[in-house]
XYZ file of C-alpha atoms in Angstrom:
307
model
C 11.196 15.747 -31.739
C 10.461 16.930 -28.270
C 13.388 15.338 -25.948
C 11.762 15.766 -22.936
C 8.420 14.482 -23.863
C 10.415 11.626 -25.575
C 12.511 11.084 -22.518
C 9.497 10.806 -20.268
C 7.237 8.436 -22.686
C 10.600 6.159 -22.433
C 10.564 6.275 -18.842
C 6.925 5.440 -18.543
C 7.217 2.508 -21.072
C 10.289 0.816 -18.943
C 8.218 1.575 -15.568
C 4.680 0.028 -17.001
C 6.175 -2.306 -19.409
C 3.695 -1.763 -22.111
C 3.172 1.129 -24.741
C -0.546 1.056 -23.606
C -0.143 1.585 -19.908
C 2.439 4.266 -20.844
C 0.018 5.984 -22.917
C -2.867 6.213 -20.621
C -0.643 7.466 -17.874
C 0.686 10.411 -20.326
C -2.499 10.942 -21.636
C -1.264 10.652 -25.078
C -2.606 8.262 -28.255
C -0.226 4.960 -27.937
C 0.939 5.756 -31.474
C 2.155 8.838 -30.209
C 4.109 7.294 -27.402
C 5.694 4.707 -30.241
C 6.728 7.379 -32.714
C 8.507 9.251 -29.737
C 10.539 6.135 -28.748
C 11.165 5.336 -32.349
C 12.476 9.159 -32.973
C 14.602 8.875 -29.753
C 16.207 5.498 -30.644
C 16.869 7.470 -34.199
C 18.397 10.351 -32.637
C 20.733 8.145 -29.843
C 21.321 5.728 -33.137
C 20.917 2.963 -30.296
C 18.048 0.105 -29.714
C 16.394 1.139 -26.412
C 14.025 -1.624 -26.152
C 13.310 -4.963 -27.169
C 9.306 -5.550 -28.161
C 7.372 -8.580 -28.383
C 3.402 -8.910 -28.454
C 2.996 -9.346 -24.612
C 6.008 -7.433 -23.222
C 8.426 -4.976 -23.371
C 12.123 -5.520 -22.292
C 14.801 -2.741 -21.662
C 18.373 -3.111 -23.313
C 21.587 -2.561 -21.382
C 21.831 0.750 -23.138
C 18.229 1.284 -22.852
C 18.873 0.635 -18.757
C 21.756 3.088 -18.941
C 19.528 5.225 -20.683
C 16.548 5.149 -17.996
C 18.578 5.490 -15.034
C 20.030 8.768 -16.119
C 16.539 10.079 -17.651
C 15.053 9.009 -14.169
C 17.302 11.523 -12.656
C 17.266 14.314 -14.825
C 13.308 14.276 -15.085
C 13.291 14.124 -11.087
C 15.688 17.064 -10.976
C 13.358 19.064 -13.681
C 10.072 18.365 -11.529
C 12.077 19.312 -8.779
C 12.931 22.847 -9.795
C 9.544 23.203 -11.022
C 7.950 22.255 -7.677
C 10.614 24.445 -5.883
C 9.572 27.570 -8.124
C 6.191 27.223 -7.638
C 5.399 25.571 -4.382
C 5.842 29.000 -2.390
C 3.625 31.015 -5.149
C 0.608 28.286 -5.108
C 1.546 25.228 -3.030
C 1.408 21.571 -4.235
C -0.668 20.839 -7.045
C -1.686 17.920 -9.407
C -2.930 14.690 -8.781
C -1.614 11.937 -6.188
C -2.298 8.324 -6.491
C -2.525 6.650 -3.044
C -3.517 2.749 -2.098
C -4.337 1.597 1.025
C -6.506 -1.102 2.821
C -10.401 -1.157 3.257
C -10.167 -0.348 7.376
C -7.230 2.006 7.249
C -8.973 3.984 4.502
C -12.304 4.214 6.115
C -11.402 4.559 10.000
C -7.940 6.644 9.741
C -7.409 8.372 6.229
C -10.700 9.189 5.043
C -11.786 10.813 8.127
C -8.855 13.192 8.479
C -8.511 13.970 4.679
C -10.732 17.157 4.951
C -7.554 19.051 6.911
C -5.147 17.966 4.299
C -7.409 18.970 1.327
C -8.293 22.269 2.866
C -4.422 22.902 3.142
C -3.783 21.780 -0.034
C -6.625 22.717 -2.275
C -4.727 22.236 -5.527
C -3.688 18.693 -4.680
C -6.596 15.702 -6.119
C -6.107 12.652 -3.672
C -7.056 9.467 -6.047
C -7.634 6.809 -3.184
C -7.611 3.322 -4.393
C -9.006 1.081 -1.712
C -7.648 -2.679 -1.655
C -5.964 -5.036 0.333
C -4.406 -6.293 -3.035
C -0.541 -5.480 -3.292
C -0.474 -3.403 -6.347
C 2.666 -2.674 -8.356
C 3.143 1.107 -7.944
C 5.151 1.642 -11.236
C 3.111 -0.173 -13.663
C -0.028 0.690 -12.062
C 1.218 4.531 -11.878
C 1.089 4.650 -8.090
C 2.442 7.420 -6.198
C 2.929 5.406 -2.762
C 0.874 2.872 -0.695
C 0.264 1.829 2.815
C 0.894 -1.477 3.636
C 0.970 -3.944 6.346
C 3.522 -6.976 6.665
C 7.064 -6.702 5.798
C 7.995 -4.858 2.589
C 9.676 -7.169 -0.091
C 10.094 -4.906 -3.273
C 13.599 -3.409 -2.072
C 13.316 -1.034 -5.191
C 10.504 0.894 -2.943
C 11.501 3.366 -0.211
C 9.740 2.201 2.650
C 8.671 4.477 5.658
C 7.914 2.424 8.782
C 4.864 3.858 10.465
C 4.612 1.675 13.459
C 3.494 -1.492 14.521
C -0.182 -2.448 14.711
C -1.610 -3.826 17.736
C -3.817 -6.646 17.272
C -6.476 -8.163 19.627
C -8.644 -11.466 19.559
C -11.975 -11.625 19.693
C -15.455 -13.080 18.919
C -19.201 -12.035 18.770
C -21.503 -13.270 21.760
C -23.413 -15.379 19.212
C -20.208 -17.377 18.610
C -19.295 -17.950 22.296
C -23.085 -18.902 23.024
C -22.223 -21.916 20.556
C -18.929 -23.153 21.127
C -17.438 -21.279 24.203
C -14.681 -18.942 24.679
C -11.070 -20.803 23.365
C -8.537 -20.573 26.068
C -5.412 -21.596 24.062
C -4.608 -20.568 20.333
C -4.099 -23.967 19.433
C -7.853 -24.644 20.020
C -8.422 -22.612 16.870
C -7.266 -25.245 15.151
C -9.258 -27.984 16.188
C -12.779 -29.461 15.737
C -14.135 -27.524 18.660
C -13.663 -23.874 17.368
C -13.568 -21.984 14.082
C -11.650 -18.954 13.082
C -12.454 -16.664 10.465
C -8.976 -16.697 8.257
C -7.618 -14.341 5.667
C -6.007 -15.487 2.515
C -3.442 -13.221 0.401
C -4.115 -11.875 -3.203
C -3.093 -13.019 -5.854
C -1.709 -16.214 -4.315
C -4.720 -17.575 -2.578
C -2.663 -18.902 0.422
C -4.195 -18.899 3.838
C -2.001 -16.653 6.080
C -1.235 -17.873 9.548
C -2.174 -16.302 13.168
C 0.824 -15.992 15.388
C 0.282 -15.600 19.161
C 2.654 -14.877 22.208
C 2.603 -15.199 25.876
C 5.787 -14.342 27.472
C 8.769 -15.958 25.579
C 6.118 -18.574 24.111
C 5.340 -18.315 20.511
C 2.878 -20.072 18.376
C 1.478 -20.220 15.099
C -1.454 -21.239 14.447
C -3.215 -22.086 10.882
C -6.977 -21.295 12.015
C -9.870 -23.848 10.900
C -13.194 -22.469 10.166
C -15.926 -22.123 7.410
C -14.646 -19.003 5.616
C -11.497 -17.192 4.258
C -11.582 -13.742 2.771
C -9.266 -11.104 1.698
C -10.370 -7.816 2.406
C -10.428 -6.515 5.841
C -13.919 -4.655 6.073
C -15.410 -7.904 5.073
C -13.144 -9.547 7.498
C -14.743 -7.836 10.695
C -18.465 -8.233 9.100
C -17.589 -12.250 9.436
C -16.546 -12.016 12.941
C -19.466 -9.910 13.753
C -21.926 -12.353 11.998
C -20.167 -15.091 14.546
C -18.569 -17.117 11.831
C -15.655 -17.595 14.131
C -12.799 -16.219 16.116
C -11.130 -12.843 14.531
C -7.983 -11.637 14.875
C -7.842 -7.857 13.811
C -6.208 -4.414 14.868
C -7.186 -2.874 18.090
C -8.548 0.514 16.300
C -10.971 -1.782 13.973
C -12.405 -3.970 17.249
C -12.796 -1.602 19.621
C -15.801 0.246 19.071
C -17.793 -3.025 18.858
C -15.944 -4.292 22.124
C -17.312 -1.143 23.665
C -20.566 -1.945 22.912
C -20.635 -5.585 23.501
C -21.148 -6.679 19.961
C -17.431 -8.542 20.226
C -15.824 -9.926 23.309
C -12.010 -10.431 23.950
C -10.973 -14.071 23.840
C -7.548 -15.859 24.610
C -6.604 -13.903 27.624
C -3.030 -13.722 28.280
C -2.149 -14.486 24.660
C -1.050 -11.523 22.389
C -1.696 -11.926 18.602
C 1.755 -10.791 16.825
C 2.120 -7.173 16.164
C 2.133 -6.534 12.673
C 4.477 -3.713 10.954
C 2.930 -0.963 8.450
C 4.780 1.192 5.849
C 4.021 3.909 3.712
C 6.200 3.038 0.677
C 6.959 4.672 -2.866
C 9.337 4.746 -5.615
C 12.180 6.852 -5.292
C 11.926 8.551 -8.176
C 8.856 10.037 -6.900
C 10.184 11.123 -3.705
C 11.024 14.924 -4.889
C 7.483 15.493 -5.719
C 6.047 18.377 -3.683
C 2.989 16.514 -3.357
C 4.061 13.534 -2.555
C 6.485 14.981 0.079
C 3.633 16.951 2.272
C 1.474 13.602 2.187
C 4.340 11.691 3.428
C 4.733 14.431 6.408
C 0.800 14.547 6.889
C 0.570 10.515 7.070
C 3.329 10.028 9.615
C 1.809 12.951 11.702
C -1.696 11.593 11.430
C -0.560 7.884 12.393
C 1.706 9.298 15.626
C -1.388 10.764 16.839
C -3.573 8.063 16.749
C -2.442 6.288 20.358
C -5.045 3.408 20.095
C -3.471 2.328 16.808
C 0.408 1.059 17.770
C 1.639 -1.833 20.095
C 3.414 -0.307 22.781
C 6.447 -2.406 24.541
C 5.697 -2.086 28.355
């Protein structure tokens, strides 16, 4: 039995929750992964996993072994990266998740410089507003807006996104401009709203004016769960929209969108780069994190600045 391969297979099964996903992540047949785990349990003379038709769960002994195996595998990868990075630089695959607008307007336009600097790294960019499970989906890192609820992840705060309220001239011709956020919840105005996946819950918008703070659940004909489609709905005149400044600024310059609710500021939204702690020693992930932090810090039209 290859103990290192068995240890890696066990860690993948624990993190993904199924033998099938673990086998896909390792590029091995499912039968080979199953055999490695069986051999590992036989060698250790202890039950590491409980198997059912739907899910794999970890025994207390298995959790102890997982934590130590995770540490050892991380040290091995760190040693390999240290020995090879100077000679040939980081290499391999890096799986990243990000929303549509951040990918389209910030990440992808800047990626040529990153790819030229690290030609041996291949980026797999998953573009979606869906909150993925980094461990089960084998994702190295994700850029997320809002609070980070998963305490098992390392979260690097990149800044607070500046949001603006605006509407298309077509919408304003029909409804006129709103003067107070509460009008967006009434019958005289419509708002393009956003719903969370997979819960389907409509997300409220928060507005501030001095010490006053209001949370509004807008009314309107359309709710969306993807940022590019949300922008398209606002441009089409389906309602007042609240979107990041860097997204709407070009359309405000051309007159395709018009700012509304003067004096009221939509609440800023924090944005984080998150990743599992076991991945933080990976050389490719480290250089990508440094690059993202530098990239976002250089975008002065993205962040809310106090005062």
